[in-house]
Amino acid sequence: MAQAELTTEQVLKRDIPWETYMATKLISGTDLQLLRRYDNRSESYRAQLLDDDGPAYVRVFVNILRDIFKEETVEYVLALVDEMLTANPKRARLFHDRSLANEDTYEPFLRLLWKGNWYVQEKSCKILALIVSARPKTHDGITANGQASNSKSKVTFIDDVLKGLVEWLCAQLKKPSHPSRGVPTAISCLATLLKEPVVRASFVQADGVKLLIPLISPASTQQSIQLLYETCLCVWLLSYYEPAIEYLATSRSLPRLIEVVKSSTKEKVVRVIVLTFRNLLSKGTFGAQMVDLGLPQIVQSLKAQAWSDEDLLEALNQLEDGLKDNIKKLSSFDKYKQEVLLGHLDWSPMHKDPVFWRENINNFEENDFQILRVLITILDTSNDPRALAVACFDLSQFIQHHPAGRIIVTDLKAKERVMKLMNHENAEVTKNALLCIQRLFLGAKYASFLQA
């Protein structure tokens, strides 16, 4: 069996020659006594030993990982620590006991992240994340083991531990050590660690945000749903951190999150994305982007579903109110753009307002004439006579007010589409199609004489 597929159960079946290690002075007589008492015992018996003398066992395990490099033994001790923390994660606090003030409890795990096979890396990562999160949150100048930094032995500072961990996690996201478990292990660990300000800063500095974006996509299997949830949890934690928000704004995170929330039926996934939207709504251009991407309509359909989580329902209501406020604040062109992008064209006042066209005509050049292209797509795809009529009218307004309007609209192949609509069964459509064609053929010089 490949090393990568080792299980803790298999590892713990090994016989480790503790007596030999004592004979070669790699462990002490006291260590040997503790190990004999603990090794190959039932879970309940071990639990009692840890309750009575937990820090002493932690010291033995850390010393072995520091001094012994034989792979089978390293794997075995990591399996013991992993088993002990899996049974009760609160035992991670034992690593910060005052009696371990002079022990560098983090260094062996940090080193093994880079040195070992996949089993060693995965267990070291999981253990490190748990014991980092369990450290006492006190004053600055804190060291890895949670004690003040006046101990005699060399102790790894917590910031260095966290930066080292982030470096390894980013490396896993770029080039996983294990084909199927590398990325989920890194994301799961990040979802725990990104609560830490230092981790957020290191992660953004390491250009980690862009590594999350490809993982935000609709999921179907149980495994992929968990990975998606933990990825979205990471994005939510980053949405509290200003420099990370700038990265999120320039990536495709928002359209991807909207795509997921539209199709997901998993309540925990929907909740964490909605909470992220609520955080981002007031930041930069996120509000306008959310409106552009049709989030108000999606929120309405989400509200209509039967969710059991009250926090989610409250967050949806807050998001809906925030989006409504955003729409109110949008400039007339933003409102117009939203109308076009959603395909909901109607005779709202701005369409026939010459001031609107004069003041905003240059905005139509944004994103390679995106709005014009969408108007022309509406001519091709819409079955709504009102939308077709308004689209023809708006194209005619663009031709009239933009100095190169005729050339641009002709280049975008609009003429053929508008001409087809001159035979439409609806009189409003034919009237506006005719107006548009006249302006196309006559040009801006004569177009101003034509009345809609």
Coordinates of C-alpha atoms in Angstrom, one line a residue:
M1 CA 0.0 0.0 0.0
A2 CA 1.3 3.5 -0.9
Q3 CA 2.4 5.7 2.0
A4 CA -0.2 8.3 1.0
E5 CA -3.0 5.8 1.8
L6 CA -1.9 4.9 5.3
T7 CA -4.6 5.0 8.0
T8 CA -4.2 5.7 11.7
E9 CA -5.6 2.3 12.5
Q10 CA -2.8 0.6 10.5
V11 CA -0.1 2.9 12.0
L12 CA -1.2 2.1 15.6
K13 CA -0.9 -1.6 15.0
R14 CA 2.9 -1.2 14.9
D15 CA 5.2 -2.3 17.7
I16 CA 7.6 0.6 18.5
P17 CA 11.0 -0.4 20.2
W18 CA 10.8 2.1 23.0
E19 CA 13.4 0.2 25.1
T20 CA 15.9 0.6 22.3
Y21 CA 15.3 4.3 22.2
M22 CA 15.9 4.5 25.9
A23 CA 19.1 2.5 25.6
T24 CA 20.4 4.9 23.0
K25 CA 19.3 7.8 25.2
L26 CA 16.8 9.2 22.7
I27 CA 14.1 9.0 25.4
S28 CA 14.5 9.1 29.2
G29 CA 13.5 6.4 31.8
T30 CA 10.5 8.6 32.8
D31 CA 9.4 8.8 29.1
L32 CA 9.6 5.0 28.8
Q33 CA 7.5 4.5 31.9
L34 CA 4.8 6.9 30.6
L35 CA 4.8 5.3 27.1
R36 CA 4.5 1.8 28.6
R37 CA 1.5 3.0 30.6
Y38 CA -0.1 4.6 27.6
D39 CA 0.7 2.4 24.6
N40 CA -1.8 -0.2 23.4
R41 CA -4.4 0.7 26.0
S42 CA -8.1 1.2 25.7
E43 CA -9.4 4.7 24.9
S44 CA -11.1 5.0 28.3
Y45 CA -7.9 4.1 30.1
R46 CA -5.9 6.6 28.0
A47 CA -8.5 9.3 28.6
Q48 CA -8.0 8.8 32.4
L49 CA -4.2 9.1 32.0
L50 CA -4.6 12.3 30.0
D51 CA -7.0 13.7 32.6
D52 CA -4.5 12.9 35.4
D53 CA -1.2 13.8 33.7
G54 CA -2.0 15.3 30.3
P55 CA 1.0 17.8 30.0
A56 CA 3.5 15.0 30.8
Y57 CA 2.3 12.9 27.9
V58 CA 2.3 16.0 25.6
R59 CA 6.0 16.6 26.6
V60 CA 6.9 13.0 25.8
F61 CA 5.2 13.1 22.4
V62 CA 6.8 16.5 21.5
N63 CA 10.2 15.3 22.6
I64 CA 10.0 12.2 20.5
L65 CA 9.0 14.2 17.4
R66 CA 11.8 16.6 18.0
D67 CA 14.6 14.0 18.6
I68 CA 13.6 10.8 16.7
F69 CA 13.5 10.9 12.9
K70 CA 12.6 7.3 12.0
E71 CA 9.5 7.5 9.8
E72 CA 7.5 4.6 11.4
T73 CA 8.0 6.2 14.9
V74 CA 7.1 9.7 13.7
E75 CA 3.9 8.4 12.1
Y76 CA 3.1 6.4 15.2
V77 CA 3.4 9.4 17.6
L78 CA 1.5 11.6 15.2
A79 CA -1.3 9.0 15.2
L80 CA -1.3 8.9 19.0
V81 CA -1.7 12.7 19.1
D82 CA -4.3 12.8 16.3
E83 CA -6.3 10.1 18.1
M84 CA -6.1 11.9 21.4
L85 CA -7.3 15.3 19.9
T86 CA -10.0 13.6 17.7
A87 CA -11.5 12.0 20.8
N88 CA -11.5 15.4 22.5
P89 CA -10.4 18.5 20.7
K90 CA -10.2 20.4 24.0
R91 CA -7.1 18.4 24.8
A92 CA -5.3 20.8 22.5
R93 CA -5.1 23.1 25.5
L94 CA -2.7 20.7 27.2
F95 CA 0.0 21.9 24.8
H96 CA -0.2 25.3 26.4
D97 CA 0.1 24.1 30.0
R98 CA 2.3 26.3 32.2
S99 CA 4.5 23.3 32.9
L100 CA 5.5 23.3 29.2
A101 CA 6.7 26.9 29.3
N102 CA 10.2 25.9 28.2
E103 CA 9.1 23.4 25.5
D104 CA 8.8 24.5 21.9
T105 CA 5.6 22.6 21.3
Y106 CA 5.1 23.8 17.7
E107 CA 8.4 23.4 16.1
P108 CA 8.3 19.6 15.4
F109 CA 4.9 19.8 13.7
L110 CA 5.9 22.9 11.6
R111 CA 9.1 21.1 10.5
L112 CA 7.2 17.9 9.6
L113 CA 4.8 19.8 7.3
W114 CA 7.7 20.0 4.8
K115 CA 9.7 16.9 5.6
G116 CA 7.4 14.0 5.8
N117 CA 5.2 11.8 3.5
W118 CA 1.5 12.7 3.0
Y119 CA 0.4 10.9 6.2
V120 CA 2.9 12.9 8.2
Q121 CA 2.0 16.2 6.5
E122 CA -1.7 15.8 6.9
K123 CA -1.6 14.8 10.6
S124 CA 0.9 17.6 11.4
C125 CA -1.3 20.2 9.7
K126 CA -4.4 19.0 11.5
I127 CA -2.7 18.9 14.9
L128 CA -1.0 22.3 14.4
A129 CA -4.2 24.0 13.4
L130 CA -5.9 22.6 16.5
I131 CA -3.2 23.6 19.0
V132 CA -2.7 27.0 17.4
S133 CA -6.5 27.7 17.8
A134 CA -6.5 26.5 21.4
R135 CA -3.7 28.8 22.6
P136 CA -4.6 31.3 25.4
K137 CA -5.4 34.7 23.8
T138 CA -3.5 37.1 26.0
H139 CA -1.1 40.0 25.6
D140 CA 1.4 40.6 22.7
G141 CA 4.9 39.0 22.8
I142 CA 3.3 35.6 23.0
T143 CA 5.2 32.5 22.0
A144 CA 4.1 29.3 20.4
N145 CA 3.3 27.7 23.6
G146 CA 1.3 30.6 24.9
Q147 CA 3.8 31.6 27.5
A148 CA 5.7 34.9 27.8
S149 CA 8.8 35.1 25.7
N150 CA 11.3 35.1 28.5
S151 CA 11.9 31.3 28.5
K152 CA 15.5 30.2 28.1
S153 CA 15.1 27.7 25.3
K154 CA 14.6 28.8 21.7
V155 CA 10.8 29.1 21.2
T156 CA 9.1 29.6 17.9
F157 CA 7.0 32.8 17.9
I158 CA 3.3 32.3 17.1
D159 CA 3.4 34.7 14.1
D160 CA 6.2 32.6 12.6
V161 CA 4.2 29.4 13.2
L162 CA 1.1 30.9 11.5
K163 CA 3.1 32.3 8.6
G164 CA 4.8 28.9 8.1
L165 CA 1.4 27.1 8.2
V166 CA -0.1 29.6 5.6
E167 CA 2.9 29.0 3.3
W168 CA 2.4 25.3 3.4
L169 CA -1.4 25.6 2.9
C170 CA -0.9 27.9 -0.2
A171 CA 1.6 25.4 -1.5
Q172 CA -1.0 22.6 -1.2
L173 CA -3.6 24.7 -3.1
K174 CA -1.1 25.3 -5.9
K175 CA 0.5 21.9 -6.1
P176 CA -1.2 19.3 -3.7
S177 CA 1.0 16.6 -2.2
H178 CA -1.9 14.2 -2.4
P179 CA -4.1 14.2 -5.5
S180 CA -7.5 14.0 -3.8
R181 CA -6.8 15.0 -0.2
G182 CA -4.3 17.9 -0.5
V183 CA -6.7 20.6 -1.4
P184 CA -9.6 19.6 1.0
T185 CA -7.1 19.3 3.9
A186 CA -5.7 22.8 3.2
I187 CA -9.1 24.4 2.9
S188 CA -10.4 22.7 6.0
C189 CA -7.4 24.0 7.9
L190 CA -7.8 27.5 6.5
A191 CA -11.5 27.6 7.5
T192 CA -10.3 27.2 11.1
L193 CA -7.2 29.5 10.9
L194 CA -8.6 32.5 8.9
K195 CA -10.3 33.6 12.2
E196 CA -6.8 34.8 13.1
P197 CA -5.8 38.3 11.9
V198 CA -2.2 37.3 11.3
V199 CA -3.4 34.4 9.1
R200 CA -5.6 36.7 7.1
A201 CA -2.7 39.1 6.5
S202 CA -0.3 36.3 5.6
F203 CA -2.8 34.6 3.3
V204 CA -3.5 37.8 1.4
Q205 CA 0.2 38.6 1.2
A206 CA 0.9 35.1 -0.2
D207 CA -1.6 35.9 -3.0
G208 CA -3.8 33.1 -1.5
V209 CA -7.2 34.7 -2.3
K210 CA -7.0 33.9 -6.0
L211 CA -6.3 30.2 -5.1
L212 CA -9.8 30.0 -3.5
I213 CA -11.8 31.4 -6.5
P214 CA -11.6 28.3 -8.8
L215 CA -13.0 26.2 -5.9
I216 CA -16.3 28.2 -5.8
S217 CA -18.4 26.2 -8.2
P218 CA -21.7 24.3 -7.8
A219 CA -21.2 20.9 -6.1
S220 CA -23.2 17.7 -6.1
T221 CA -21.3 15.0 -4.1
Q222 CA -21.2 15.0 -0.3
Q223 CA -17.4 15.5 -0.5
S224 CA -17.5 18.3 -3.0
I225 CA -20.3 20.1 -1.0
Q226 CA -18.1 20.0 2.1
L227 CA -15.2 21.4 0.2
L228 CA -17.4 24.1 -1.3
Y229 CA -18.8 25.0 2.1
E230 CA -15.4 25.3 3.7
T231 CA -14.1 27.4 0.7
C232 CA -17.1 29.8 1.1
L233 CA -16.4 29.9 4.8
C234 CA -12.9 31.1 4.0
V235 CA -14.3 33.8 1.7
W236 CA -16.7 34.9 4.4
L237 CA -13.9 35.1 7.0
L238 CA -11.9 37.2 4.5
S239 CA -14.8 39.5 3.9
Y240 CA -14.1 41.1 7.3
Y241 CA -10.6 42.0 6.2
E242 CA -10.1 45.1 4.0
P243 CA -7.0 44.1 1.9
A244 CA -8.7 40.8 1.1
I245 CA -11.9 42.6 0.0
E246 CA -9.8 44.5 -2.6
Y247 CA -8.6 41.1 -4.0
L248 CA -12.2 39.7 -4.0
A249 CA -13.3 42.9 -5.9
T250 CA -10.9 42.3 -8.8
S251 CA -11.5 38.5 -9.0
R252 CA -14.5 36.6 -10.3
S253 CA -15.6 35.8 -6.8
L254 CA -19.0 37.5 -6.9
P255 CA -20.4 35.9 -10.1
R256 CA -19.2 32.5 -8.9
L257 CA -20.8 32.9 -5.4
I258 CA -24.0 34.0 -7.1
E259 CA -23.9 31.0 -9.4
V260 CA -23.5 28.7 -6.4
V261 CA -26.2 30.3 -4.2
K262 CA -28.7 30.1 -7.2
S263 CA -28.3 26.4 -7.5
S264 CA -27.4 25.2 -4.0
T265 CA -30.0 23.4 -1.8
K266 CA -27.6 23.0 1.1
E267 CA -28.7 25.4 3.9
K268 CA -25.2 25.9 5.4
V269 CA -23.7 26.8 1.9
V270 CA -26.5 29.3 1.2
R271 CA -26.2 30.8 4.7
V272 CA -22.4 31.4 4.5
I273 CA -22.7 33.0 1.0
V274 CA -25.6 35.2 2.0
L275 CA -23.6 36.4 5.1
T276 CA -20.7 37.1 2.8
F277 CA -22.9 39.2 0.5
R278 CA -24.2 41.1 3.5
N279 CA -20.6 42.0 4.5
L280 CA -19.6 43.0 1.0
L281 CA -22.7 45.0 0.1
S282 CA -21.4 48.3 1.4
K283 CA -17.8 47.9 0.1
G284 CA -16.6 49.6 -3.0
T285 CA -18.6 48.7 -6.2
F286 CA -19.9 45.4 -4.8
G287 CA -23.5 46.8 -4.3
A288 CA -23.7 47.9 -7.9
Q289 CA -22.2 44.6 -9.1
M290 CA -24.7 42.6 -7.1
V291 CA -27.6 44.6 -8.6
D292 CA -26.1 44.1 -12.1
L293 CA -25.8 40.3 -11.6
G294 CA -29.5 40.1 -10.7
L295 CA -29.0 39.4 -7.0
P296 CA -32.2 41.2 -5.9
Q297 CA -34.3 38.7 -7.9
I298 CA -32.3 35.7 -6.5
V299 CA -32.8 36.9 -2.9
Q300 CA -36.6 37.0 -3.5
S301 CA -36.6 33.4 -4.7
L302 CA -34.4 32.3 -1.8
K303 CA -36.8 34.0 0.6
A304 CA -39.6 32.0 -0.9
Q305 CA -37.9 28.7 0.1
A306 CA -38.5 26.9 3.4
W307 CA -35.3 27.4 5.4
S308 CA -35.2 26.3 9.0
D309 CA -32.2 28.6 10.0
E310 CA -33.5 31.9 11.5
D311 CA -30.0 33.5 11.0
L312 CA -30.3 32.8 7.3
L313 CA -33.8 34.3 7.1
E314 CA -32.7 37.4 9.0
A315 CA -29.6 37.8 6.8
L316 CA -31.8 37.5 3.6
N317 CA -34.1 40.2 4.9
Q318 CA -31.1 42.5 5.7
L319 CA -29.5 41.7 2.3
E320 CA -32.8 42.5 0.5
D321 CA -33.1 45.9 2.3
G322 CA -29.5 46.7 1.6
L323 CA -29.9 45.9 -2.1
K324 CA -33.0 48.1 -2.3
D325 CA -31.1 51.0 -0.7
N326 CA -28.4 50.4 -3.2
I327 CA -30.8 50.6 -6.2
K328 CA -32.1 53.9 -4.8
K329 CA -28.6 55.3 -4.7
L330 CA -27.6 54.2 -8.2
S331 CA -27.2 56.9 -10.8
S332 CA -29.7 57.1 -13.6
F333 CA -27.2 55.3 -15.9
D334 CA -26.7 52.5 -13.3
K335 CA -30.5 52.0 -13.2
Y336 CA -30.6 52.0 -17.0
K337 CA -27.8 49.5 -17.1
Q338 CA -29.5 47.2 -14.6
E339 CA -32.7 47.3 -16.6
V340 CA -30.9 46.4 -19.8
L341 CA -28.7 43.7 -18.3
L342 CA -31.7 42.0 -16.6
G343 CA -33.6 42.2 -19.9
H344 CA -36.5 44.1 -18.2
L345 CA -36.9 46.9 -20.6
D346 CA -39.9 49.3 -20.1
W347 CA -40.8 52.9 -21.0
S348 CA -39.3 54.3 -17.8
P349 CA -38.7 58.1 -18.1
M350 CA -35.0 58.0 -18.9
H351 CA -35.5 56.3 -22.3
K352 CA -37.2 59.4 -23.7
D353 CA -35.2 62.0 -21.7
P354 CA -32.8 63.9 -24.0
V355 CA -30.8 65.1 -21.0
F356 CA -30.2 61.4 -20.0
W357 CA -28.8 60.6 -23.4
R358 CA -26.6 63.7 -23.6
E359 CA -25.1 63.2 -20.2
N360 CA -24.6 59.5 -20.4
I361 CA -23.7 58.8 -24.0
N362 CA -20.0 58.2 -23.3
N363 CA -21.0 55.6 -20.6
F364 CA -22.2 53.4 -23.5
E365 CA -18.6 52.8 -24.5
E366 CA -17.8 50.9 -21.2
N367 CA -16.7 47.3 -21.5
D368 CA -16.4 47.4 -25.3
F369 CA -20.0 48.7 -25.7
Q370 CA -21.5 46.0 -23.5
I371 CA -24.9 47.7 -23.1
L372 CA -25.3 48.1 -26.9
R373 CA -24.4 44.4 -27.4
V374 CA -27.0 43.4 -24.8
L375 CA -29.6 45.6 -26.5
I376 CA -28.9 43.8 -29.8
T377 CA -29.0 40.4 -28.1
I378 CA -32.5 41.4 -26.8
L379 CA -33.6 42.0 -30.4
D380 CA -32.6 38.4 -31.2
T381 CA -33.9 36.6 -28.1
S382 CA -36.8 38.5 -26.5
N383 CA -40.5 37.6 -27.1
D384 CA -41.7 40.6 -25.2
P385 CA -43.0 43.3 -27.7
R386 CA -42.4 46.1 -25.1
A387 CA -38.7 45.1 -24.7
L388 CA -38.2 44.9 -28.5
A389 CA -39.7 48.3 -29.0
V390 CA -37.7 49.9 -26.2
A391 CA -34.4 48.3 -27.5
C392 CA -35.1 49.6 -31.0
F393 CA -35.8 53.1 -29.6
D394 CA -32.7 53.1 -27.5
L395 CA -30.5 52.1 -30.4
S396 CA -32.0 55.0 -32.4
Q397 CA -31.2 57.4 -29.5
F398 CA -27.6 56.1 -29.4
I399 CA -27.2 56.7 -33.2
Q400 CA -28.6 60.3 -32.7
H401 CA -26.4 61.3 -29.7
H402 CA -23.1 59.5 -30.3
P403 CA -20.8 61.1 -32.9
A404 CA -19.9 57.7 -34.3
G405 CA -23.3 56.1 -33.5
R406 CA -24.2 55.0 -37.0
I407 CA -20.8 53.3 -37.6
I408 CA -20.7 51.6 -34.2
V409 CA -24.3 50.2 -34.5
T410 CA -23.6 49.0 -38.1
D411 CA -20.3 47.3 -37.0
L412 CA -22.2 45.5 -34.3
K413 CA -24.5 44.0 -37.0
A414 CA -27.6 45.6 -35.6
K415 CA -29.1 46.7 -38.9
E416 CA -30.2 43.2 -40.1
R417 CA -31.8 42.4 -36.7
V418 CA -33.8 45.7 -36.6
M419 CA -34.9 45.3 -40.3
K420 CA -36.5 41.9 -39.4
L421 CA -38.6 43.6 -36.7
M422 CA -40.1 46.1 -39.3
N423 CA -42.5 43.2 -40.2
H424 CA -43.4 42.5 -36.5
E425 CA -47.1 41.9 -35.7
N426 CA -46.9 44.5 -32.9
A427 CA -47.4 48.2 -34.1
E428 CA -45.2 49.6 -31.3
V429 CA -42.3 47.3 -32.4
T430 CA -42.6 48.2 -36.1
K431 CA -42.8 51.9 -35.4
N432 CA -39.5 51.9 -33.3
A433 CA -37.8 49.6 -35.7
L434 CA -38.6 52.0 -38.6
L435 CA -37.3 54.9 -36.5
C436 CA -34.0 53.1 -35.8
I437 CA -33.5 52.2 -39.5
Q438 CA -34.2 55.8 -40.6
R439 CA -31.6 57.1 -38.2
L440 CA -29.1 54.4 -39.4
F441 CA -29.6 55.4 -43.0
L442 CA -29.9 59.2 -42.6
G443 CA -27.2 59.7 -40.0
A444 CA -27.1 62.1 -37.1
K445 CA -27.3 65.2 -39.2
Y446 CA -30.9 64.4 -40.3
A447 CA -31.9 62.1 -37.5
S448 CA -32.6 65.0 -35.1
F449 CA -35.5 66.0 -37.4
L450 CA -37.2 62.6 -36.9
Q451 CA -39.7 62.4 -34.1
A452 CA -40.5 59.2 -32.3

